[in-house]
Amino acid sequence: MSGPSTAGLAGAELERLAALLAANTNPEALSLEAVDGLFCALIASPTLVMPHEYLSVILGGTLEGGGLLGDLAGVQEMMGLLMRYWNAIAQDFERETYHVGYRSEPGEGGVPGRAWARGYLRGIGLAREGWSRILHDEREELVRYIPIVAGEIDPAWPKEPLTEGQSNAMWTDMLTGAARAYRYFKEDRLAYAEASAARGAPPEPYERAGPKVGRNDPCPCGSGKKYKRCCGSPESGDRVVH
């Protein structure tokens, strides 16, 4: 496996986060590689996507459906690591440096970087507004490699297994495209933040890792109960991160 080494998360912590995500039994749950791609797209997005929207994507459903309710301490740890991972990627982009994404070998379907590319497209799908500009901008061809690797353009791609050199080159091109997308939408993000502030509703900070849940809101574990009657009850120890 290859992954980023940043001030936010590195080494054993990365592998711990990968293991916590892998413990989720929801069929649509994302791996760490896919989460990396998802976060890259969301952080670059011209509009803000709220945590409750992307957390359900990461989980592939609910905590209950993923069999995670029996380890709420592990869920808390996972949320904390996800928050730090988000911040580390955001810092990489903000410094206008290269974010070294997390990639598992041999890759989804034998295609290195495919899970990352599919995670990135999930992020685009959540934000959607504004992304068509860059995807149709001939000057930003590196971003268009992402749907190719994801198998969205041609499900049968690649026709033959990629060589190590081809795989690494495509991986580098995708990560470069992601960094360019962050810079491409910089003015859009500023305009969005200013418009939100003008409405008297400043956007939620990007670094929040989980939705802020009120006592009378539905519990994020998916039980159908109010938060105060479920994970937020005194008996639960209030251990779910919000």
PDB file of C-alpha atoms in Angstrom:
ATOM      1  CA  MET A   1       0.000   0.000   0.000  1.00  0.00           C
ATOM      2  CA  SER A   2       1.063   3.561  -0.577  1.00  0.00           C
ATOM      3  CA  GLY A   3      -0.256   6.504   1.350  1.00  0.00           C
ATOM      4  CA  PRO A   4       0.343  10.036   2.523  1.00  0.00           C
ATOM      5  CA  SER A   5       2.693  10.890   5.343  1.00  0.00           C
ATOM      6  CA  THR A   6       1.444  14.151   6.808  1.00  0.00           C
ATOM      7  CA  ALA A   7       1.309  15.994  10.099  1.00  0.00           C
ATOM      8  CA  GLY A   8      -2.345  14.947  10.322  1.00  0.00           C
ATOM      9  CA  LEU A   9      -2.096  11.180   9.968  1.00  0.00           C
ATOM     10  CA  ALA A  10       0.698   8.773   9.179  1.00  0.00           C
ATOM     11  CA  GLY A  11       1.993   5.263   9.516  1.00  0.00           C
ATOM     12  CA  ALA A  12       0.163   3.092  12.025  1.00  0.00           C
ATOM     13  CA  GLU A  13      -2.725   5.567  12.289  1.00  0.00           C
ATOM     14  CA  LEU A  14      -3.414   5.243   8.567  1.00  0.00           C
ATOM     15  CA  GLU A  15      -3.514   1.486   8.824  1.00  0.00           C
ATOM     16  CA  ARG A  16      -5.730   1.731  11.896  1.00  0.00           C
ATOM     17  CA  LEU A  17      -8.196   3.936  10.009  1.00  0.00           C
ATOM     18  CA  ALA A  18      -8.112   1.514   7.073  1.00  0.00           C
ATOM     19  CA  ALA A  19      -8.916  -1.352   9.463  1.00  0.00           C
ATOM     20  CA  LEU A  20     -11.763   0.536  11.150  1.00  0.00           C
ATOM     21  CA  LEU A  21     -13.334   1.330   7.786  1.00  0.00           C
ATOM     22  CA  ALA A  22     -12.878  -2.271   6.635  1.00  0.00           C
ATOM     23  CA  ALA A  23     -14.746  -3.512   9.730  1.00  0.00           C
ATOM     24  CA  ASN A  24     -17.939  -1.992   8.288  1.00  0.00           C
ATOM     25  CA  THR A  25     -20.031  -4.778   6.739  1.00  0.00           C
ATOM     26  CA  ASN A  26     -22.288  -2.526   4.656  1.00  0.00           C
ATOM     27  CA  PRO A  27     -21.720  -3.640   1.022  1.00  0.00           C
ATOM     28  CA  GLU A  28     -21.448  -0.035  -0.186  1.00  0.00           C
ATOM     29  CA  ALA A  29     -19.060   1.112   2.583  1.00  0.00           C
ATOM     30  CA  LEU A  30     -15.932   2.907   1.360  1.00  0.00           C
ATOM     31  CA  SER A  31     -12.359   1.770   1.842  1.00  0.00           C
ATOM     32  CA  LEU A  32      -9.679   4.234   2.934  1.00  0.00           C
ATOM     33  CA  GLU A  33      -8.556   4.580  -0.676  1.00  0.00           C
ATOM     34  CA  ALA A  34     -12.086   5.531  -1.736  1.00  0.00           C
ATOM     35  CA  VAL A  35     -12.438   7.916   1.235  1.00  0.00           C
ATOM     36  CA  ASP A  36      -9.220   9.641   0.131  1.00  0.00           C
ATOM     37  CA  GLY A  37     -10.721  10.224  -3.310  1.00  0.00           C
ATOM     38  CA  LEU A  38     -14.051  11.342  -1.835  1.00  0.00           C
ATOM     39  CA  PHE A  39     -12.369  13.866   0.460  1.00  0.00           C
ATOM     40  CA  CYS A  40     -10.184  15.221  -2.360  1.00  0.00           C
ATOM     41  CA  ALA A  41     -13.293  16.015  -4.396  1.00  0.00           C
ATOM     42  CA  LEU A  42     -15.306  17.447  -1.499  1.00  0.00           C
ATOM     43  CA  ILE A  43     -12.474  19.677  -0.267  1.00  0.00           C
ATOM     44  CA  ALA A  44     -12.004  21.060  -3.779  1.00  0.00           C
ATOM     45  CA  SER A  45     -15.734  21.436  -4.420  1.00  0.00           C
ATOM     46  CA  PRO A  46     -17.084  24.888  -5.350  1.00  0.00           C
ATOM     47  CA  THR A  47     -19.957  24.367  -2.886  1.00  0.00           C
ATOM     48  CA  LEU A  48     -20.101  22.938   0.617  1.00  0.00           C
ATOM     49  CA  VAL A  49     -21.366  19.412   1.193  1.00  0.00           C
ATOM     50  CA  MET A  50     -22.567  18.863   4.739  1.00  0.00           C
ATOM     51  CA  PRO A  51     -21.028  16.076   6.850  1.00  0.00           C
ATOM     52  CA  HIS A  52     -24.284  14.157   7.234  1.00  0.00           C
ATOM     53  CA  GLU A  53     -24.395  13.827   3.439  1.00  0.00           C
ATOM     54  CA  TYR A  54     -20.943  12.347   2.993  1.00  0.00           C
ATOM     55  CA  LEU A  55     -20.793  10.310   6.201  1.00  0.00           C
ATOM     56  CA  SER A  56     -23.653   8.139   4.988  1.00  0.00           C
ATOM     57  CA  VAL A  57     -21.653   7.571   1.790  1.00  0.00           C
ATOM     58  CA  ILE A  58     -18.548   6.567   3.757  1.00  0.00           C
ATOM     59  CA  LEU A  59     -20.571   4.210   5.926  1.00  0.00           C
ATOM     60  CA  GLY A  60     -22.513   2.839   2.979  1.00  0.00           C
ATOM     61  CA  GLY A  61     -25.651   3.263   5.064  1.00  0.00           C
ATOM     62  CA  THR A  62     -26.012   3.285   8.850  1.00  0.00           C
ATOM     63  CA  LEU A  63     -23.856   2.263  11.775  1.00  0.00           C
ATOM     64  CA  GLU A  64     -26.406  -0.404  12.603  1.00  0.00           C
ATOM     65  CA  GLY A  65     -26.395  -1.814   9.081  1.00  0.00           C
ATOM     66  CA  GLY A  66     -22.613  -1.962   9.107  1.00  0.00           C
ATOM     67  CA  GLY A  67     -22.485  -3.869  12.373  1.00  0.00           C
ATOM     68  CA  LEU A  68     -20.645  -1.046  14.110  1.00  0.00           C
ATOM     69  CA  LEU A  69     -22.999  -0.360  17.017  1.00  0.00           C
ATOM     70  CA  GLY A  70     -21.222  -2.946  19.139  1.00  0.00           C
ATOM     71  CA  ASP A  71     -18.013  -0.898  19.057  1.00  0.00           C
ATOM     72  CA  LEU A  72     -18.975   2.721  19.673  1.00  0.00           C
ATOM     73  CA  ALA A  73     -15.490   3.439  20.999  1.00  0.00           C
ATOM     74  CA  GLY A  74     -14.154   2.264  17.627  1.00  0.00           C
ATOM     75  CA  VAL A  75     -16.682   4.484  15.855  1.00  0.00           C
ATOM     76  CA  GLN A  76     -15.504   7.453  17.916  1.00  0.00           C
ATOM     77  CA  GLU A  77     -11.898   6.677  17.053  1.00  0.00           C
ATOM     78  CA  MET A  78     -12.774   6.331  13.362  1.00  0.00           C
ATOM     79  CA  MET A  79     -14.576   9.702  13.303  1.00  0.00           C
ATOM     80  CA  GLY A  80     -11.621  11.400  14.945  1.00  0.00           C
ATOM     81  CA  LEU A  81      -9.170   9.886  12.476  1.00  0.00           C
ATOM     82  CA  LEU A  82     -11.422  10.842   9.552  1.00  0.00           C
ATOM     83  CA  MET A  83     -11.485  14.449  10.766  1.00  0.00           C
ATOM     84  CA  ARG A  84      -7.713  14.569  10.974  1.00  0.00           C
ATOM     85  CA  TYR A  85      -7.402  12.905   7.577  1.00  0.00           C
ATOM     86  CA  TRP A  86      -9.681  15.531   6.043  1.00  0.00           C
ATOM     87  CA  ASN A  87      -7.635  18.313   7.619  1.00  0.00           C
ATOM     88  CA  ALA A  88      -4.359  16.819   6.359  1.00  0.00           C
ATOM     89  CA  ILE A  89      -5.629  16.678   2.771  1.00  0.00           C
ATOM     90  CA  ALA A  90      -6.989  20.231   3.018  1.00  0.00           C
ATOM     91  CA  GLN A  91      -3.619  21.442   4.284  1.00  0.00           C
ATOM     92  CA  ASP A  92      -1.827  19.724   1.408  1.00  0.00           C
ATOM     93  CA  PHE A  93      -4.065  21.482  -1.117  1.00  0.00           C
ATOM     94  CA  GLU A  94      -3.985  24.853   0.637  1.00  0.00           C
ATOM     95  CA  ARG A  95      -0.195  24.871   0.628  1.00  0.00           C
ATOM     96  CA  GLU A  96      -0.397  24.244  -3.125  1.00  0.00           C
ATOM     97  CA  THR A  97       1.631  21.109  -2.670  1.00  0.00           C
ATOM     98  CA  TYR A  98       1.044  17.632  -4.008  1.00  0.00           C
ATOM     99  CA  HIS A  99      -1.283  15.428  -1.983  1.00  0.00           C
ATOM    100  CA  VAL A 100       0.030  11.865  -2.073  1.00  0.00           C
ATOM    101  CA  GLY A 101      -3.167   9.827  -2.057  1.00  0.00           C
ATOM    102  CA  TYR A 102      -3.691   6.479  -0.382  1.00  0.00           C
ATOM    103  CA  ARG A 103      -3.652   3.580  -2.845  1.00  0.00           C
ATOM    104  CA  SER A 104      -4.093  -0.120  -2.173  1.00  0.00           C
ATOM    105  CA  GLU A 105      -2.505  -2.842  -4.265  1.00  0.00           C
ATOM    106  CA  PRO A 106      -3.359  -4.591  -6.537  1.00  0.00           C
ATOM    107  CA  GLY A 107      -6.365  -2.293  -6.837  1.00  0.00           C
ATOM    108  CA  GLU A 108     -10.112  -2.706  -7.210  1.00  0.00           C
ATOM    109  CA  GLY A 109     -10.762  -5.128 -10.045  1.00  0.00           C
ATOM    110  CA  GLY A 110      -7.005  -5.309 -10.561  1.00  0.00           C
ATOM    111  CA  VAL A 111      -6.866  -1.613 -11.534  1.00  0.00           C
ATOM    112  CA  PRO A 112      -4.633   0.403  -9.167  1.00  0.00           C
ATOM    113  CA  GLY A 113      -6.311   3.657  -8.139  1.00  0.00           C
ATOM    114  CA  ARG A 114      -9.804   2.600  -9.250  1.00  0.00           C
ATOM    115  CA  ALA A 115     -11.295   2.810  -5.746  1.00  0.00           C
ATOM    116  CA  TRP A 116      -9.800   6.295  -5.333  1.00  0.00           C
ATOM    117  CA  ALA A 117     -11.222   7.416  -8.682  1.00  0.00           C
ATOM    118  CA  ARG A 118     -14.665   6.062  -7.828  1.00  0.00           C
ATOM    119  CA  GLY A 119     -14.542   7.781  -4.437  1.00  0.00           C
ATOM    120  CA  TYR A 120     -13.645  11.041  -6.181  1.00  0.00           C
ATOM    121  CA  LEU A 121     -16.624  10.693  -8.504  1.00  0.00           C
ATOM    122  CA  ARG A 122     -18.872  10.066  -5.500  1.00  0.00           C
ATOM    123  CA  GLY A 123     -17.660  13.400  -4.139  1.00  0.00           C
ATOM    124  CA  ILE A 124     -18.402  15.145  -7.428  1.00  0.00           C
ATOM    125  CA  GLY A 125     -21.856  13.559  -7.396  1.00  0.00           C
ATOM    126  CA  LEU A 126     -22.587  14.939  -3.926  1.00  0.00           C
ATOM    127  CA  ALA A 127     -21.521  18.467  -4.851  1.00  0.00           C
ATOM    128  CA  ARG A 128     -22.347  18.368  -8.550  1.00  0.00           C
ATOM    129  CA  GLU A 129     -22.987  22.108  -8.964  1.00  0.00           C
ATOM    130  CA  GLY A 130     -20.109  23.726 -10.828  1.00  0.00           C
ATOM    131  CA  TRP A 131     -18.144  20.569 -11.606  1.00  0.00           C
ATOM    132  CA  SER A 132     -19.294  20.399 -15.231  1.00  0.00           C
ATOM    133  CA  ARG A 133     -17.133  23.455 -15.949  1.00  0.00           C
ATOM    134  CA  ILE A 134     -13.848  21.771 -15.169  1.00  0.00           C
ATOM    135  CA  LEU A 135     -14.873  18.438 -16.669  1.00  0.00           C
ATOM    136  CA  HIS A 136     -15.500  20.192 -19.990  1.00  0.00           C
ATOM    137  CA  ASP A 137     -12.500  22.516 -19.782  1.00  0.00           C
ATOM    138  CA  GLU A 138      -9.945  21.374 -22.371  1.00  0.00           C
ATOM    139  CA  ARG A 139      -7.152  22.906 -20.300  1.00  0.00           C
ATOM    140  CA  GLU A 140      -7.930  20.541 -17.412  1.00  0.00           C
ATOM    141  CA  GLU A 141      -7.532  17.203 -19.150  1.00  0.00           C
ATOM    142  CA  LEU A 142      -5.878  15.569 -16.116  1.00  0.00           C
ATOM    143  CA  VAL A 143      -9.171  15.707 -14.184  1.00  0.00           C
ATOM    144  CA  ARG A 144     -10.825  13.789 -17.009  1.00  0.00           C
ATOM    145  CA  TYR A 145      -8.513  10.825 -16.390  1.00  0.00           C
ATOM    146  CA  ILE A 146     -10.393  10.173 -13.151  1.00  0.00           C
ATOM    147  CA  PRO A 147     -13.636   8.865 -14.739  1.00  0.00           C
ATOM    148  CA  ILE A 148     -11.517   6.803 -17.143  1.00  0.00           C
ATOM    149  CA  VAL A 149      -9.737   5.004 -14.292  1.00  0.00           C
ATOM    150  CA  ALA A 150     -13.068   4.679 -12.469  1.00  0.00           C
ATOM    151  CA  GLY A 151     -14.416   2.723 -15.446  1.00  0.00           C
ATOM    152  CA  GLU A 152     -17.171   5.265 -16.093  1.00  0.00           C
ATOM    153  CA  ILE A 153     -16.139   6.001 -19.675  1.00  0.00           C
ATOM    154  CA  ASP A 154     -15.497   2.404 -20.692  1.00  0.00           C
ATOM    155  CA  PRO A 155     -16.301  -0.352 -18.160  1.00  0.00           C
ATOM    156  CA  ALA A 156     -13.916  -2.653 -20.065  1.00  0.00           C
ATOM    157  CA  TRP A 157     -10.943  -0.287 -19.636  1.00  0.00           C
ATOM    158  CA  PRO A 158      -8.113  -1.174 -19.585  1.00  0.00           C
ATOM    159  CA  LYS A 159      -8.239  -3.749 -22.347  1.00  0.00           C
ATOM    160  CA  GLU A 160      -4.935  -5.185 -21.086  1.00  0.00           C
ATOM    161  CA  PRO A 161      -3.347  -5.053 -17.634  1.00  0.00           C
ATOM    162  CA  LEU A 162      -1.456  -1.825 -17.036  1.00  0.00           C
ATOM    163  CA  THR A 163       2.279  -1.984 -16.608  1.00  0.00           C
ATOM    164  CA  GLU A 164       3.693  -0.615 -13.376  1.00  0.00           C
ATOM    165  CA  GLY A 165       4.898   2.444 -15.254  1.00  0.00           C
ATOM    166  CA  GLN A 166       1.497   3.070 -16.843  1.00  0.00           C
ATOM    167  CA  SER A 167      -0.254   2.594 -13.524  1.00  0.00           C
ATOM    168  CA  ASN A 168       2.033   5.006 -11.692  1.00  0.00           C
ATOM    169  CA  ALA A 169       1.755   7.592 -14.458  1.00  0.00           C
ATOM    170  CA  MET A 170      -2.051   7.449 -14.382  1.00  0.00           C
ATOM    171  CA  TRP A 171      -2.039   7.702 -10.588  1.00  0.00           C
ATOM    172  CA  THR A 172       0.195  10.770 -10.724  1.00  0.00           C
ATOM    173  CA  ASP A 173      -2.019  12.362 -13.382  1.00  0.00           C
ATOM    174  CA  MET A 174      -5.157  11.843 -11.277  1.00  0.00           C
ATOM    175  CA  LEU A 175      -3.593  13.351  -8.155  1.00  0.00           C
ATOM    176  CA  THR A 176      -2.293  16.283 -10.188  1.00  0.00           C
ATOM    177  CA  GLY A 177      -5.771  16.771 -11.613  1.00  0.00           C
ATOM    178  CA  ALA A 178      -7.202  16.774  -8.077  1.00  0.00           C
ATOM    179  CA  ALA A 179      -4.730  19.457  -6.993  1.00  0.00           C
ATOM    180  CA  ARG A 180      -5.605  21.540 -10.056  1.00  0.00           C
ATOM    181  CA  ALA A 181      -9.318  21.189  -9.282  1.00  0.00           C
ATOM    182  CA  TYR A 182      -8.732  22.618  -5.822  1.00  0.00           C
ATOM    183  CA  ARG A 183      -7.090  25.697  -7.304  1.00  0.00           C
ATOM    184  CA  TYR A 184      -9.643  25.888 -10.133  1.00  0.00           C
ATOM    185  CA  PHE A 185     -12.544  26.321  -7.729  1.00  0.00           C
ATOM    186  CA  LYS A 186     -10.827  28.601  -5.200  1.00  0.00           C
ATOM    187  CA  GLU A 187     -12.819  31.698  -6.164  1.00  0.00           C
ATOM    188  CA  ASP A 188     -16.047  29.683  -6.193  1.00  0.00           C
ATOM    189  CA  ARG A 189     -15.452  28.504  -2.631  1.00  0.00           C
ATOM    190  CA  LEU A 190     -14.756  32.055  -1.471  1.00  0.00           C
ATOM    191  CA  ALA A 191     -17.889  33.344  -3.194  1.00  0.00           C
ATOM    192  CA  TYR A 192     -19.945  30.551  -1.651  1.00  0.00           C
ATOM    193  CA  ALA A 193     -18.638  31.345   1.829  1.00  0.00           C
ATOM    194  CA  GLU A 194     -19.315  35.066   1.381  1.00  0.00           C
ATOM    195  CA  ALA A 195     -22.851  34.422   0.130  1.00  0.00           C
ATOM    196  CA  SER A 196     -23.539  32.146   3.101  1.00  0.00           C
ATOM    197  CA  ALA A 197     -22.225  34.764   5.519  1.00  0.00           C
ATOM    198  CA  ALA A 198     -24.387  37.442   3.859  1.00  0.00           C
ATOM    199  CA  ARG A 199     -27.446  35.292   4.496  1.00  0.00           C
ATOM    200  CA  GLY A 200     -26.491  35.153   8.152  1.00  0.00           C
ATOM    201  CA  ALA A 201     -25.703  31.470   7.943  1.00  0.00           C
ATOM    202  CA  PRO A 202     -21.923  30.931   7.808  1.00  0.00           C
ATOM    203  CA  PRO A 203     -21.102  27.535   6.329  1.00  0.00           C
ATOM    204  CA  GLU A 204     -20.099  24.694   8.600  1.00  0.00           C
ATOM    205  CA  PRO A 205     -16.305  24.397   8.849  1.00  0.00           C
ATOM    206  CA  TYR A 206     -14.887  21.849   6.462  1.00  0.00           C
ATOM    207  CA  GLU A 207     -12.921  20.221   9.243  1.00  0.00           C
ATOM    208  CA  ARG A 208     -15.990  18.916  11.092  1.00  0.00           C
ATOM    209  CA  ALA A 209     -15.889  15.137  10.773  1.00  0.00           C
ATOM    210  CA  GLY A 210     -19.466  14.413  11.780  1.00  0.00           C
ATOM    211  CA  PRO A 211     -22.848  16.113  11.753  1.00  0.00           C
ATOM    212  CA  LYS A 212     -23.806  18.204  14.759  1.00  0.00           C
ATOM    213  CA  VAL A 213     -26.735  16.355  16.291  1.00  0.00           C
ATOM    214  CA  GLY A 214     -29.305  17.971  18.600  1.00  0.00           C
ATOM    215  CA  ARG A 215     -30.784  16.120  21.557  1.00  0.00           C
ATOM    216  CA  ASN A 216     -34.142  15.778  19.785  1.00  0.00           C
ATOM    217  CA  ASP A 217     -32.725  14.928  16.355  1.00  0.00           C
ATOM    218  CA  PRO A 218     -32.809  11.378  14.962  1.00  0.00           C
ATOM    219  CA  CYS A 219     -29.818   9.402  16.221  1.00  0.00           C
ATOM    220  CA  PRO A 220     -27.116   9.060  13.514  1.00  0.00           C
ATOM    221  CA  CYS A 221     -26.749   5.375  14.318  1.00  0.00           C
ATOM    222  CA  GLY A 222     -29.888   4.715  12.283  1.00  0.00           C
ATOM    223  CA  SER A 223     -31.967   3.245  15.115  1.00  0.00           C
ATOM    224  CA  GLY A 224     -34.903   5.567  14.374  1.00  0.00           C
ATOM    225  CA  LYS A 225     -34.878   6.872  17.969  1.00  0.00           C
ATOM    226  CA  LYS A 226     -34.153  10.416  19.061  1.00  0.00           C
ATOM    227  CA  TYR A 227     -30.478  11.002  19.878  1.00  0.00           C
ATOM    228  CA  LYS A 228     -31.258  11.663  23.575  1.00  0.00           C
ATOM    229  CA  ARG A 229     -33.049   8.311  23.779  1.00  0.00           C
ATOM    230  CA  CYS A 230     -30.282   6.369  22.050  1.00  0.00           C
ATOM    231  CA  CYS A 231     -26.534   7.045  21.766  1.00  0.00           C
ATOM    232  CA  GLY A 232     -26.924  10.381  23.573  1.00  0.00           C
ATOM    233  CA  SER A 233     -28.559   8.881  26.638  1.00  0.00           C
ATOM    234  CA  PRO A 234     -26.645   8.864  29.948  1.00  0.00           C
ATOM    235  CA  GLU A 235     -26.433   5.081  29.745  1.00  0.00           C
ATOM    236  CA  SER A 236     -24.545   5.261  26.453  1.00  0.00           C
ATOM    237  CA  GLY A 237     -21.817   7.442  27.897  1.00  0.00           C
ATOM    238  CA  ASP A 238     -22.432   9.850  24.963  1.00  0.00           C
ATOM    239  CA  ARG A 239     -19.559   8.220  23.143  1.00  0.00           C
ATOM    240  CA  VAL A 240     -20.570   8.968  19.552  1.00  0.00           C
ATOM    241  CA  VAL A 241     -18.578  11.801  18.016  1.00  0.00           C
ATOM    242  CA  HIS A 242     -20.669  14.690  16.617  1.00  0.00           C
TER     243      HIS A 242
END
